[in-house]
Coordinates of C-alpha atoms in Angstrom, one line a residue:
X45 CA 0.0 0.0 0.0
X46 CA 1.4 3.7 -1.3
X47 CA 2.2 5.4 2.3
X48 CA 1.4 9.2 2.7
X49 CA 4.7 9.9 3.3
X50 CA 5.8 8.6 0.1
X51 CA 3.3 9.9 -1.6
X52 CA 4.3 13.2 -0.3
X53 CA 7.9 12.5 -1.5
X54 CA 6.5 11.6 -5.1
X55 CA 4.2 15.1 -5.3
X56 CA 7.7 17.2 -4.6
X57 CA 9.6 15.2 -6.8
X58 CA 7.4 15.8 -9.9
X59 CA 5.8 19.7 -8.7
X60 CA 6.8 19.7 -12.2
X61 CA 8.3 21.7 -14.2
X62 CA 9.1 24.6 -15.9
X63 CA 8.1 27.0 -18.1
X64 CA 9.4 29.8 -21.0
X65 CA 8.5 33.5 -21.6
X66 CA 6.7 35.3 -24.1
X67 CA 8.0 37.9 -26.3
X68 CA 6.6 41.3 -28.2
X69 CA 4.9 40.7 -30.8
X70 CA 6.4 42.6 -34.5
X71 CA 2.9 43.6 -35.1
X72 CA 0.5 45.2 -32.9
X73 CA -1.8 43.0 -31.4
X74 CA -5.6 42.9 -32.3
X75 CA -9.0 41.1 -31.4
X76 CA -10.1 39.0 -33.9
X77 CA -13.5 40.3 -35.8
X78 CA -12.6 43.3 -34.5
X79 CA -16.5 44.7 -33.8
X80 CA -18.1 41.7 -34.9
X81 CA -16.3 39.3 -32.7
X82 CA -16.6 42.5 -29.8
X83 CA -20.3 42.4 -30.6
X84 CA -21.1 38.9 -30.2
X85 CA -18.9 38.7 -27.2
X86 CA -20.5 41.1 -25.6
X87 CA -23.9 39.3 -26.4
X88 CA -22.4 36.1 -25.2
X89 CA -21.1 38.2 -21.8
X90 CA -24.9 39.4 -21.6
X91 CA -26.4 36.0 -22.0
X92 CA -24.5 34.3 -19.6
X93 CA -25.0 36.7 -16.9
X94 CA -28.8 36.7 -17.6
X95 CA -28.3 33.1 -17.4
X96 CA -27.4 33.1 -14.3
X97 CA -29.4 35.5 -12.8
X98 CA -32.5 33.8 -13.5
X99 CA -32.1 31.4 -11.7
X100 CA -30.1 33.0 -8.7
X101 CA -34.0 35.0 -8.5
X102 CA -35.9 31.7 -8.0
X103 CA -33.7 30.8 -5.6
X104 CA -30.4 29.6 -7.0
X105 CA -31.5 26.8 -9.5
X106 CA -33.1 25.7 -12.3
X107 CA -36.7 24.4 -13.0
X108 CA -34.9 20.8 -12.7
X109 CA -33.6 21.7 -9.5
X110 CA -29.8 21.6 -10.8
X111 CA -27.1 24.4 -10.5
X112 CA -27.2 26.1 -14.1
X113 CA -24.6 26.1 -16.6
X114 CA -21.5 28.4 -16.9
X115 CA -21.0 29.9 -20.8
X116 CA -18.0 28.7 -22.3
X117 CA -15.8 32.0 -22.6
X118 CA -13.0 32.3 -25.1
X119 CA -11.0 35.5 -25.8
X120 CA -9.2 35.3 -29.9
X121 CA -6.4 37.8 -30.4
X122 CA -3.9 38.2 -33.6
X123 CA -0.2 38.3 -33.4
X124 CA 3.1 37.5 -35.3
X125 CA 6.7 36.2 -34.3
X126 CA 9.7 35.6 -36.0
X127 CA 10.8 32.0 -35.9
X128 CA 14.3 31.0 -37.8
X129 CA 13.9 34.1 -39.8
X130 CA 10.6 33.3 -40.9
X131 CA 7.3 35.3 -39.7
X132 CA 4.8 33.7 -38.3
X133 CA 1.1 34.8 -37.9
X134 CA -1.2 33.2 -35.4
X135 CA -4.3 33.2 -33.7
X136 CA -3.6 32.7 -30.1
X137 CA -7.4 32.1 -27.8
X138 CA -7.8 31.2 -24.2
X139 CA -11.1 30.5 -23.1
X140 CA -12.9 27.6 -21.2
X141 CA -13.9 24.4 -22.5
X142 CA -16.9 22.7 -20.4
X143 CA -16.9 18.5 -19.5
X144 CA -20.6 17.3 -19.1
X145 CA -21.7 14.2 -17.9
X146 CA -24.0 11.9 -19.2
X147 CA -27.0 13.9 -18.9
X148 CA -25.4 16.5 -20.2
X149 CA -24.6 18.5 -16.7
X150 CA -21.2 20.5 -16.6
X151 CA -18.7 19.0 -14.2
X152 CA -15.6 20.9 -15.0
X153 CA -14.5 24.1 -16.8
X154 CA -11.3 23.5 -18.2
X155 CA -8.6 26.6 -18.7
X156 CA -6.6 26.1 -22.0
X157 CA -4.6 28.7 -24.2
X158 CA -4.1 27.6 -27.8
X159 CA -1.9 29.3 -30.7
X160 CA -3.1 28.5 -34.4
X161 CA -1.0 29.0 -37.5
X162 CA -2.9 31.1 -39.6
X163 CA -2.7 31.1 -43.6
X164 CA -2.8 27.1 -43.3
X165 CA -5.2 25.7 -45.8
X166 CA -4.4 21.8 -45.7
X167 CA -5.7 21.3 -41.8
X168 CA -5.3 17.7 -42.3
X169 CA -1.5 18.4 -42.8
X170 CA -0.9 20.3 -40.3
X171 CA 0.2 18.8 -37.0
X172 CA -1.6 19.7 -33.2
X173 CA -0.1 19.2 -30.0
X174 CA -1.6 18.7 -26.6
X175 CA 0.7 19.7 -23.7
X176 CA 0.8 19.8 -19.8
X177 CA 2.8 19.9 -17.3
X178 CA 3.0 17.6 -13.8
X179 CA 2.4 17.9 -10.3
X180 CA 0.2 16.3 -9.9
X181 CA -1.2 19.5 -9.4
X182 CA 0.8 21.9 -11.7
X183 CA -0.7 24.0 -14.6
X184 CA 1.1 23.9 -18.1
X185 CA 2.2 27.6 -17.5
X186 CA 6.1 25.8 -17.5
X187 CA 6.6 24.3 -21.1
X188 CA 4.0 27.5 -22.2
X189 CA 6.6 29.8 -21.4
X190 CA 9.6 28.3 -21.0
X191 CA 9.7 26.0 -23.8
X192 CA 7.2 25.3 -26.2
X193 CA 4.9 28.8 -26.7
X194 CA 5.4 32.1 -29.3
X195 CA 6.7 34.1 -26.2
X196 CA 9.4 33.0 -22.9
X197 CA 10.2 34.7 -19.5
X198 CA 13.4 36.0 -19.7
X199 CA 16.3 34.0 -17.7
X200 CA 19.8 34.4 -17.8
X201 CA 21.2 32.4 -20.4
X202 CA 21.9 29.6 -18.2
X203 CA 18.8 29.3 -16.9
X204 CA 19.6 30.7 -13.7
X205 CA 17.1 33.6 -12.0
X206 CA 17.3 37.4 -12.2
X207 CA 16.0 39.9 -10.2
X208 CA 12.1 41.3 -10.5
X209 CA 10.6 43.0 -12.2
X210 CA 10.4 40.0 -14.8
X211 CA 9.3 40.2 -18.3
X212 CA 8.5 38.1 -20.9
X213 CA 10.7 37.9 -24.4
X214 CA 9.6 36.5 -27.9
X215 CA 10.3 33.0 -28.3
X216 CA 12.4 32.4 -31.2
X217 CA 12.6 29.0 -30.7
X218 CA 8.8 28.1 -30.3
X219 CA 7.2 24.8 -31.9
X220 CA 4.5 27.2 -33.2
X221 CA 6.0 27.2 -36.5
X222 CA 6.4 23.1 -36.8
X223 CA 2.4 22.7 -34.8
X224 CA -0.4 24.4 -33.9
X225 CA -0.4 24.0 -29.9
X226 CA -3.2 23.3 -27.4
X227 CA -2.1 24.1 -23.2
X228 CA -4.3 22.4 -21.3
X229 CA -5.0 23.1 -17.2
X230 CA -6.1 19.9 -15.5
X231 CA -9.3 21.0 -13.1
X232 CA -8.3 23.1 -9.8
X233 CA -5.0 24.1 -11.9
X234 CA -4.8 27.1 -13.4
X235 CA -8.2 28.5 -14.0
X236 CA -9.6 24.8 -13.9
X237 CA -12.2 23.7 -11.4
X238 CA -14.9 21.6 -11.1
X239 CA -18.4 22.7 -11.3
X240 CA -18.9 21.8 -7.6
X241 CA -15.5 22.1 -5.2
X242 CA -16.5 19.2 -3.6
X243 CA -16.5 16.8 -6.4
X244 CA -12.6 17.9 -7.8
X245 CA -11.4 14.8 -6.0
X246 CA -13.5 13.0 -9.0
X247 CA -10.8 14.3 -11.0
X248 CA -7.8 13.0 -8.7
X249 CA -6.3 10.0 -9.9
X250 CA -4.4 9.0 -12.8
X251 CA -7.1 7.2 -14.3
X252 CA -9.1 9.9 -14.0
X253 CA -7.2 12.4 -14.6
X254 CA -6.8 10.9 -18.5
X255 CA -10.3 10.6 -18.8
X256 CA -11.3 14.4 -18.1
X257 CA -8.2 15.8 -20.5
X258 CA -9.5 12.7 -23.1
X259 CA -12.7 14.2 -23.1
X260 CA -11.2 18.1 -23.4
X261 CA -9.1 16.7 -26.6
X262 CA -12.1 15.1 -28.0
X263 CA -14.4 18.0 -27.4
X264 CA -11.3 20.3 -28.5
X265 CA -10.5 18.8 -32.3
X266 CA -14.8 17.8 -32.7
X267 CA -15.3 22.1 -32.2
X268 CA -12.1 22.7 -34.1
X269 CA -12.6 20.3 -36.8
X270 CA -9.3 19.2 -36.4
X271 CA -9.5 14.9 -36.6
X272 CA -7.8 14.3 -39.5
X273 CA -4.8 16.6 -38.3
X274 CA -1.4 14.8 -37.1
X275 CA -2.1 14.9 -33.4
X276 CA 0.9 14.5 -30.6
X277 CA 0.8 14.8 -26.5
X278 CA 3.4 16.5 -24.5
X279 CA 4.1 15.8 -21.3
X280 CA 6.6 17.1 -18.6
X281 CA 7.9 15.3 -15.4
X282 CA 3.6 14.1 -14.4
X283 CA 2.7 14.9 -17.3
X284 CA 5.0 12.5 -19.2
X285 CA 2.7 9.7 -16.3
X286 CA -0.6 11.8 -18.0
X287 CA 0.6 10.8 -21.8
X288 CA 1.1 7.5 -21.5
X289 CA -2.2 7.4 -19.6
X290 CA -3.8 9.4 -21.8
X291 CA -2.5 7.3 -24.9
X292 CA -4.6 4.4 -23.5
X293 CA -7.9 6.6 -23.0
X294 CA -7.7 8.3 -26.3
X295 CA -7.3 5.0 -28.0
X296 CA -9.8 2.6 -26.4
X297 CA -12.6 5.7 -25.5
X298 CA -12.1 7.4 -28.3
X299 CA -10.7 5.5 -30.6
X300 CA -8.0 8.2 -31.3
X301 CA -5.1 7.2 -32.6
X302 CA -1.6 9.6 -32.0
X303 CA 1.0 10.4 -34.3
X304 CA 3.7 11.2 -31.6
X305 CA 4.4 11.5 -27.7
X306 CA 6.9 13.5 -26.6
X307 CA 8.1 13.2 -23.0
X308 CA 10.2 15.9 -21.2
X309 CA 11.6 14.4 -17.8
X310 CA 10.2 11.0 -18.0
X311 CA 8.5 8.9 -15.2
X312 CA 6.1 6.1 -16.4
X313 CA 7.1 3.6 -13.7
X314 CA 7.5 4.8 -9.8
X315 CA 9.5 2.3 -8.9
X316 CA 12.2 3.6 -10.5
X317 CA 12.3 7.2 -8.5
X318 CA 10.5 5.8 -5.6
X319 CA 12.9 4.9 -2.3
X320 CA 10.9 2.4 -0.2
X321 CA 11.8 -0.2 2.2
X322 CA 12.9 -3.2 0.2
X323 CA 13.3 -1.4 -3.0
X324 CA 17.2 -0.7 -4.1
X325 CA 16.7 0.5 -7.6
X326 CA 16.8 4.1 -7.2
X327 CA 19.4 4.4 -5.6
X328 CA 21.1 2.6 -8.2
X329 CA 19.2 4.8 -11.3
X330 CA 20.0 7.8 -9.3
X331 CA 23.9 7.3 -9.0
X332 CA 24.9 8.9 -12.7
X333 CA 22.7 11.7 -11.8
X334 CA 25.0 12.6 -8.3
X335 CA 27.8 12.0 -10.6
X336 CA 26.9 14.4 -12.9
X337 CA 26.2 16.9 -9.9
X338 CA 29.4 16.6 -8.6
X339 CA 31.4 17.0 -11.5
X340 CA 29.3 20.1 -12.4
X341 CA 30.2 21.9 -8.5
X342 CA 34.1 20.4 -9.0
X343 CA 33.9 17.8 -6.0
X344 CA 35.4 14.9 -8.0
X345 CA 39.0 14.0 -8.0
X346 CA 41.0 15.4 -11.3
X347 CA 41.4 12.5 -13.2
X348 CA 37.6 13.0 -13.5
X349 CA 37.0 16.6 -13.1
X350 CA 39.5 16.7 -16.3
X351 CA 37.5 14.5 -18.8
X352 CA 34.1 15.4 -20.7
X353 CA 30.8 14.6 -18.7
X354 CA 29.5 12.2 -21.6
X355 CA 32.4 10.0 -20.5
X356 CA 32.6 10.3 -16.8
X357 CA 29.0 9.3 -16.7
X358 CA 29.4 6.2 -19.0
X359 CA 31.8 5.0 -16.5
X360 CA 29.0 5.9 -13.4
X361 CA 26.9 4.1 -15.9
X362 CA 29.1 0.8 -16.2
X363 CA 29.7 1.0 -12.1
X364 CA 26.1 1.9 -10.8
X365 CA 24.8 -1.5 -13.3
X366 CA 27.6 -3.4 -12.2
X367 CA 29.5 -3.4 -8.5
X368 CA 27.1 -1.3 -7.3
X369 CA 23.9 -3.2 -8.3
X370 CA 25.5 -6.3 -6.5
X371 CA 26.2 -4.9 -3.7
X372 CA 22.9 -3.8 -3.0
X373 CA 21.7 -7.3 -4.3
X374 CA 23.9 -8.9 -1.5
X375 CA 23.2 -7.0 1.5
X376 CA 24.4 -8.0 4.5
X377 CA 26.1 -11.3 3.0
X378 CA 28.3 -8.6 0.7
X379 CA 31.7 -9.4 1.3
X380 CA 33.8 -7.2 3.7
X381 CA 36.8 -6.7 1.1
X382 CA 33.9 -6.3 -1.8
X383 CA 32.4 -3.4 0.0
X384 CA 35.3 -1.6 0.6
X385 CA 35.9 -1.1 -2.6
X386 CA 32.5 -0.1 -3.7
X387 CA 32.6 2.2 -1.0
X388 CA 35.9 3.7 -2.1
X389 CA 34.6 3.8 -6.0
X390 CA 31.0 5.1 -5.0
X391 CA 32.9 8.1 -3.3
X392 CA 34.9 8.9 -6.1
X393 CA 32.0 8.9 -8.5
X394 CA 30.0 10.8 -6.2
X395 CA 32.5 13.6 -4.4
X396 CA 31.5 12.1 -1.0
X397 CA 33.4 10.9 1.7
X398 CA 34.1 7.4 2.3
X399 CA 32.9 7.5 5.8
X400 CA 29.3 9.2 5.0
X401 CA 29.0 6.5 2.1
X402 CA 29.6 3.5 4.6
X403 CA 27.4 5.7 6.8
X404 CA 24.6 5.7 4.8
X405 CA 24.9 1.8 3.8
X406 CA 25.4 2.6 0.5
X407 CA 22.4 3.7 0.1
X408 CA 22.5 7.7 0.1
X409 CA 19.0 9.0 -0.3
X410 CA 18.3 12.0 -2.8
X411 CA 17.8 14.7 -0.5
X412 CA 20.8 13.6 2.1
X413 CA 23.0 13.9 -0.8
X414 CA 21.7 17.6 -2.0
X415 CA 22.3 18.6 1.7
X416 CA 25.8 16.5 1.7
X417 CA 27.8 17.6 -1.6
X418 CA 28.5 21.2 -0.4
X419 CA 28.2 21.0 2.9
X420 CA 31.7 23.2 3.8
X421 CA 30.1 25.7 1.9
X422 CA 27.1 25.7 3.8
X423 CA 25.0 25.3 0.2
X424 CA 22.1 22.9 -0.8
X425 CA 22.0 21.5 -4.4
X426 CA 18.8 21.5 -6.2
X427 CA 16.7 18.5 -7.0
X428 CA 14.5 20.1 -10.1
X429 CA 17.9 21.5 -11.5
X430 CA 21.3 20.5 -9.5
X431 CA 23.2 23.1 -11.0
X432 CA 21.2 26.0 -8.8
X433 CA 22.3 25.9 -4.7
X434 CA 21.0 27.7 -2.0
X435 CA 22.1 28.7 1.4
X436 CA 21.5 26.2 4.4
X437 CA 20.4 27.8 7.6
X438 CA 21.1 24.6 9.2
X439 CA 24.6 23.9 8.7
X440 CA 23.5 20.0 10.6
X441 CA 20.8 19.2 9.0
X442 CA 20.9 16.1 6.7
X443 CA 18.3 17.0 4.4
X444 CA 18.0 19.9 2.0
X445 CA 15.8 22.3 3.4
X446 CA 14.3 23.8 0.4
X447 CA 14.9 23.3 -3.6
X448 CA 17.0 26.6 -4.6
X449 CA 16.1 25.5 -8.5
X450 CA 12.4 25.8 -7.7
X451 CA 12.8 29.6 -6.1
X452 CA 14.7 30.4 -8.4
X453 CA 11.8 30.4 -11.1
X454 CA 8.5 29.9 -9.7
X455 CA 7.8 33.5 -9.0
X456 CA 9.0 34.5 -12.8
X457 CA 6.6 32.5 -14.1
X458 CA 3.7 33.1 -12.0
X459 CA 4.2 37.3 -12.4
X460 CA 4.6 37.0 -16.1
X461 CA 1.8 34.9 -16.8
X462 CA -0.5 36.6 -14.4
X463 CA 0.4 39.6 -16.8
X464 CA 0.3 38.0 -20.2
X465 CA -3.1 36.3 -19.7
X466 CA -4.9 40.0 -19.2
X467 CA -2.6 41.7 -21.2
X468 CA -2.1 40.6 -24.3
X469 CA -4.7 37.1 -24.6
X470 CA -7.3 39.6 -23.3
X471 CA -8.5 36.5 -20.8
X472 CA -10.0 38.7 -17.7
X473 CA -10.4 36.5 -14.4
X474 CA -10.7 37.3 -10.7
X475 CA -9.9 34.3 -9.3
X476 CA -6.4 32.9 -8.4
X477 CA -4.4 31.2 -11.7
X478 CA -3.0 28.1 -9.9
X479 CA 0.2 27.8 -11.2
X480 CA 0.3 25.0 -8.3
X481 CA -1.8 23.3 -6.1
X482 CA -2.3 21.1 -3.6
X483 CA -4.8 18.2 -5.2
X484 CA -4.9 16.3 -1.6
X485 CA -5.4 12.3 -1.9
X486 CA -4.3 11.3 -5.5
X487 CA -5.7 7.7 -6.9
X488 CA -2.7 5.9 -7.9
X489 CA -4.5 3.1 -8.9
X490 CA -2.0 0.8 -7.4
X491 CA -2.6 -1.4 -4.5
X492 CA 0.8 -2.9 -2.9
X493 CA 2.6 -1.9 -6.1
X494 CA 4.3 1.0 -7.6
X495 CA 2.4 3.0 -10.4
X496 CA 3.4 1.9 -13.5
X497 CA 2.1 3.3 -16.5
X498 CA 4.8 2.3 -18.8
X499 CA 2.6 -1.2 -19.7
X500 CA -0.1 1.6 -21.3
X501 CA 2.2 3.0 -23.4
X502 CA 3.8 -0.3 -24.6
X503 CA 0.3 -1.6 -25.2
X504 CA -0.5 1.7 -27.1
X505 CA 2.3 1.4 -29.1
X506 CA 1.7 -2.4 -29.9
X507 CA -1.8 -1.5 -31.3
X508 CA -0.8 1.6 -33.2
X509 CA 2.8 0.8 -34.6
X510 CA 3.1 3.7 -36.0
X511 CA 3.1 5.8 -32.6
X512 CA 6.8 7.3 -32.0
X513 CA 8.0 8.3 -28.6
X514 CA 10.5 11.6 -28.5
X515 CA 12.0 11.6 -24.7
X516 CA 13.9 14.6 -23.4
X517 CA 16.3 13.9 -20.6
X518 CA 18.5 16.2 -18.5
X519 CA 21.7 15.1 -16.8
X520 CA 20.9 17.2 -13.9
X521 CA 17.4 16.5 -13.4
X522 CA 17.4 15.1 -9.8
X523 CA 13.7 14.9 -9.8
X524 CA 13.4 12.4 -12.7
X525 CA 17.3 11.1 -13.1
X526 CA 17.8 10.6 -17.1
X527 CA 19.4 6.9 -15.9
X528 CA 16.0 5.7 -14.2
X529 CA 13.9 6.9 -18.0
X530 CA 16.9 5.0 -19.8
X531 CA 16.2 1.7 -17.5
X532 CA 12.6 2.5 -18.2
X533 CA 12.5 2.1 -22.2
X534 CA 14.5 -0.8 -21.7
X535 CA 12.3 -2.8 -20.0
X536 CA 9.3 -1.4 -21.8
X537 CA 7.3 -4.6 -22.7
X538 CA 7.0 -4.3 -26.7
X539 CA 8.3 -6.0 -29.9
X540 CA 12.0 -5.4 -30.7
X541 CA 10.9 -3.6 -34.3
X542 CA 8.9 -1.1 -32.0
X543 CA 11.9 -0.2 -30.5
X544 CA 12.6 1.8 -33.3
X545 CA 10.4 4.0 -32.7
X546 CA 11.7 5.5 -29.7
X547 CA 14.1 8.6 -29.3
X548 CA 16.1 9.9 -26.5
X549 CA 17.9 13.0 -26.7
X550 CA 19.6 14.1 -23.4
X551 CA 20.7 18.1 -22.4
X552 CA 22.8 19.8 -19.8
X553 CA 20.6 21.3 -18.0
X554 CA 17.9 20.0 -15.4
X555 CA 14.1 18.4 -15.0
X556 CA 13.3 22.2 -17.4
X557 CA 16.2 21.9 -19.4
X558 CA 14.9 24.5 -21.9
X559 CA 15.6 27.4 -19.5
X560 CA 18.9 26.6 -20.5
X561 CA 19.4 28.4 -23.8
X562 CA 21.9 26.2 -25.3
X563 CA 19.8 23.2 -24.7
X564 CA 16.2 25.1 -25.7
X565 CA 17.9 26.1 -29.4
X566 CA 18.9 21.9 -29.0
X567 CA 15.3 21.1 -27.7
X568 CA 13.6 22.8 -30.4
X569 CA 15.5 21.7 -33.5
X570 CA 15.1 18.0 -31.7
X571 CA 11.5 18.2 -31.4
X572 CA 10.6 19.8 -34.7
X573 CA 12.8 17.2 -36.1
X574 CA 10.6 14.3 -34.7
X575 CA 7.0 16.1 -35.3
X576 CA 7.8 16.3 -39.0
X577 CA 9.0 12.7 -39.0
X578 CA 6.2 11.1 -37.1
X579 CA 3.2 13.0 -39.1
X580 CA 4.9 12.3 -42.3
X581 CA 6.4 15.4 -43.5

């Protein structure tokens, strides 16, 4: 049975992830329809209000007795970017899209923004992407404006934070031009709820979590008219669990089939990031990633500090499958001389000390070693990004205290967006935009077992061979280590031809490796690379 307290550990892991700013637009911006659209908005504003007066006079409900119905709401604005020298026009609309129940009652409103290529007159040529973000419990604000979306909040170079006021740049490196592009809130994210607060738990679990954002996509292309365009999911860090879910529900609900998944910061099977009584294998799959770390801050010895990280990794790689996996394996019947020298070789691939590694039994746990590594300096290590640190005010504690890579960006992201949505997507809403949120008791659907979604995907790839996976690892993503997706896909249950079919590309940067510049120019050529490939371009 999945304890709280690992649970807990799970929802920190994955608060996932990141996000990319948004730039001026070369051209002023306008509402669509100009008074036309202004006209019937207005109307629509009018109706809905009436709507729900009526009711509210008689008492609060309908004739039927049941709560009335919200009007769907969607603002449409114009803009242009340049992408790779090329402008680009585009529609960009965020409204609401409503989920009904069988007797046709609403049950959710769901927040999404998309971006449409405009001058496009083969629709069934041109690709659409679904993305979201994690958490559970995190809006798609992250890849929006950090990675995927026509504008980005501006970083430093690196990725790393800068002072506010914050602002949002144009995104030169935006999919837009490759796919139209659909950010989806899951309900109490974003501007998400349900229709009743009560009943969000209903939307709390991974099952059924894939079955409300099935249901947006289906509702989505049906208004849109968009089923016979090359469709594609992208997930990050949850979200990545979401798309293989979601694979499933599209395909046996709605009998969709998908041109493409693309997973940023991959975790399909728990087991693999999960540390539990009895269960060894993250610490194993986690081992490259401290490597990695360590060699970034300069803790390992010179021999290692002096080679390329592709090659001090591939020998963490060969050690953390080999001697180190048999250690663990043997437990207490490892052999004295045997564990001295993993000991010895574990703190030289780490940059920790002998004594803490035969401390910790070999097993060092993620956030003992974020606390350990830089402990002289009185600095924590990240876990979404282990580049960023952060000053420890308990120089004796043994865990890291906070996650400096998660300060470091959350408030950019929630200022800018807070601004772009009113400002320039002319979306006007009172209420809180939950970048993240606490979604309380999550449905694993996994009783005395790990989730494990990985079997979905392997199942939806068997039925629809022609289904590629693009996965985006980051060496120092501490969060989801890249080693623990690579042990994933090998032991993903499908034919060896299918194989084939699956790409990994790995980056320097963390669990949002985009805010990296280097490794977002990378991301994007990668990605455009596989969308044209798997819809047949």
């Amino acid at each position: 049975m999945l304890s709280l307290t690992h649970f807990a550990r799970i929802v920190s892991l994955l608060m996932l992830t990141s996000a990319a700013a948004l730039a001026q637009a070369p051209e002023p911006e306008k509402v669509v329809g100009e008074k036309k659209a202004e006209a019937k908005d207005a109307k629509a504003e009018a109706d809905a209000k009436d709507d729900k007066k009526a009711p509210e006079a008689k008492g609060g409900k309908d004739e039927k007795g049941s709560k009335p119905e919200a009007a769907e709401v969607k603002k449409v604005t114009e803009h242009s970017l340049m992408i790779d020298g090329q402008k680009v026009d585009y529609t960009a609309t965020a409204g609401m899209l409503s989920l009904k129940d069988g007797e046709g009652k609403v049950t959710a409103d769901i927040f999404y923004v998309a971006y449409a290529k405009k001058g496009v007159t083969e629709m069934a040529k041109r690709p659409l992407t679904f993305s979201f973000n994690g958490g559970p419990g995190s809006s798609s604000v992250w890849m929006h404006l950090g990675l995927l979306g026509p504008k980005r909040v501006k970083l430093r170079d690196d990725g790393f934070a800068v002072p506010p006021p914050y602002e949002l740049v144009e995104n030169e490196y935006s999919l837009l031009d490759e796919t139209d592009l659909v950010f989806i809130d899951p309900v109490s994210t974003g501007y998400s709820r349900a229709a009743k607060p009560e009943d969000a738990k209903n939307f709390f679990g991974v099952k059924e979590d894939a079955a409300s954002i099935g249901e947006f996509i289906r509702l989505y292309i049906t208004k849109e008219s968009r089923w016979l365009s090359p469709k594609f999911l992208i997930g990050e860090s949850y979200g990545t669990t979401r798309a293989a879910a979601l694979s499933g529900e599209l395909l046996r609900t709605h009998k969709m089939n998908l041109n493409g998944i693309m997973l940023v910061s991959t975790v399909l099977n728990f087991q693999t990031i999960w540390g539990a009584e009895g269960n060894d294998l993250p610490y194993v799959l986690y081992l490259p990633s401290f490597t990695a770390t360590a060699w970034y801050h300069q803790k390992l010895g010179k021999a290692l500090q002096g080679r390329p990280l592709a090659e001090v990794l591939k020998e963490a790689e060969a050690f953390t499958s080999g001697e180190y996996n048999q250690a663990l394996l043997m437990g207490a019947a490892l052999d004295p001389e045997q564990r001295a020298k993993v000991v010895k070789q574990m703190a030289r691939l780490t940059g920790l000390s002998e004594s803490f590694v035969e401390a910790s039994d070999l097993r060092v746990s993620l956030s003992r070693f974020n606390a350990e590594l830089l402990r002289e300096k009185r600095l924590v290590v990240g876990r979404f990004d282990s580049r960023y640190t952060s000053y420890m005010r308990d120089a004796l504690n043994n865990h890291a205290e906070r996650d400096p890579s998660a300060d470091a960006v959350f408030s950019a992201f929630t200022s800018t967006f807070n601004h772009y949505v009113r400002n320039d997507l002319k979306f006007e809403e009172d209420r809180p935009y939950n970048i993240l949120t606490s979604v309380g008791k999550w449905n694993w659907n996994a009783e005395n077992e790990f989730a494990n979604v990985s079997e979905i995907l392997a199942e939806s790839m068997t039925a629809n061979p022609y289904l590629k996976v693009h996965v985006s690892n980051g060496y120092y993503d501490m969060a989801t280590p890249y080693y623990a997706s690579r042990y994933t896909f090998s032991h993903l249950n499908i034919h060896p031809e299918l194989m084939k079919n699956i790409t990994e590309d790995d980056y320097t940067a963390g669990h949002m490796m985009y805010l990296n510049l280097p490794d977002l120019k990378k991301q994007k050529e990668d990605l455009a690379k596989f969308v044209r490939m798997a819809s047949g371009q």
